[in-house]
Amino acid sequence: MPTISEKILAKASGNDKVEAGDIVIADIDIAMTHDLTGPLSVESFNKIGAEDVWDPTKIVIPFDHQVPADSIDSANNHIIMRKFVEEYNIENFYDVNAGVCHQILPEKGHVVPGDVIVGADSHTCTHGALGAFSTGIGSTDMAMVFAEGNLWFKVPETNRFNITGKLKENVYAKDVILNIIGKVGADGSTYKACEFAGETVSDMSVSDRMVLCNMAIEMGGKTGLVEPDQKTIDYVEKRSNKPYQVFKTDLDSSSLNIIDIDVSDLEPQIACPHNVDNVKPVSEVDQEIDQVFLGSCTNGRLSDLRDAAKILKGNKVSKGTRMLVIPASQEIYMKALDEGLIKIFVEAGALVSAPCCGPCLGGHTGIIGPDEVSLSTSNRNFKGRQGSPDGKVFLSSAAVAAASAIAGKIVAPGE
């Protein structure tokens, strides 16, 4: 009996059934590239002599990594992509004010259950939170998708994380996924679909499910997935008029490995330098910090801003610590304005920036210098990820980030 991934890839490849390990050629429903990876895709597209893109309505191009342009090189990248958009009549183009690609795609209705989605960005696995098979690919592979509209895949096996237990106060989806990665390791799901299921996931919002799927790649996953339920359908139908198909995993599938996770006693988690699977409970981490980054495609959503603002209200960011807040999209930014969250951040002493990836990639605003320490709500903490290779990056939830900004060191909310 098939898993979600097997069912979606069977549909997309025109087969009645496929099994883990099979090689298939699957039709692509949505292809995404952005300002950083896009120029190489365009260069490769031109080299193969393609006369046109396969479907300009199925290509999505957001600018989010280096926006607004911070160098002549990044400005030139923007020019290249704008020319490509104009030449091939790409309908779904989001310029420098829209937000982070992995927030834009679901927010603007490009993601629906049952789709095959590829993006020239490793965290494209985020979109599996809506029941799509979504994965990152290389820029040159993207050129072939632009030209042909399909791509080969090896059908993955599946690790299904059956998550049970009610989360304690101040424990969030970010803590759950960091804990899982710490348990299985950075290679614990290499080229496997990572399904997140169980009562804990059922209780989560779609935004929280995106957090889980976003970080599937950090344990080697090919994609992250959550079976669609009524929350999924409500989210999708509010944003999209695209047809969709709901698939669910058959629990007797031969390619399915079920891993039980009980989060009843989980406390806030911290990923310590310089690997995402170097995870410890916050109570075991004693670390002063120079910078706090609240944002990214992992934790820059409205719920994250609310969690942080609740803690920061009436407090001040510690002297000697700077805090950078970057909403994941313009829509989130506007809602945060309407709710007064931006004012709370500014009054607390944080710097609020326009929607973009910020320091996450280490190539734009807010990077850290030698020997500086960043506490970040993003998804990676490798050497040099947020600037200097001599700096250190710790990962946490939005609530821990806010509490730590006040304390000037890594602490749990309430300490």
PDB file of C-alpha atoms in Angstrom, residues 288-292 317-323 349 373 401 404-409:
ATOM      1  CA  GLU A 288      25.599  35.328  26.300  1.00  0.00           C
ATOM      2  CA  ILE A 289      24.523  36.713  22.923  1.00  0.00           C
ATOM      3  CA  ASP A 290      25.301  39.687  20.704  1.00  0.00           C
ATOM      4  CA  GLN A 291      22.357  39.498  18.320  1.00  0.00           C
ATOM      5  CA  VAL A 292      18.862  38.029  18.134  1.00  0.00           C
ATOM      6  CA  VAL A 317      16.257  44.524  24.649  1.00  0.00           C
ATOM      7  CA  SER A 318      19.330  44.105  26.823  1.00  0.00           C
ATOM      8  CA  LYS A 319      22.061  46.707  26.533  1.00  0.00           C
ATOM      9  CA  GLY A 320      24.836  45.254  24.399  1.00  0.00           C
ATOM     10  CA  THR A 321      22.414  42.994  22.531  1.00  0.00           C
ATOM     11  CA  ARG A 322      20.773  43.963  19.267  1.00  0.00           C
ATOM     12  CA  MET A 323      17.537  42.432  17.981  1.00  0.00           C
ATOM     13  CA  GLY A 349      14.616  48.573  21.120  1.00  0.00           C
ATOM     14  CA  VAL A 373      27.041  35.115  18.846  1.00  0.00           C
ATOM     15  CA  ALA A 401      14.516  34.503  21.097  1.00  0.00           C
ATOM     16  CA  SER A 404      16.861  35.968  25.448  1.00  0.00           C
ATOM     17  CA  ALA A 405      16.914  39.420  23.840  1.00  0.00           C
ATOM     18  CA  ILE A 406      15.712  40.859  27.138  1.00  0.00           C
ATOM     19  CA  ALA A 407      18.159  38.830  29.231  1.00  0.00           C
ATOM     20  CA  GLY A 408      21.175  39.291  26.946  1.00  0.00           C
ATOM     21  CA  LYS A 409      21.778  35.536  27.178  1.00  0.00           C
TER      22      LYS A 409
END
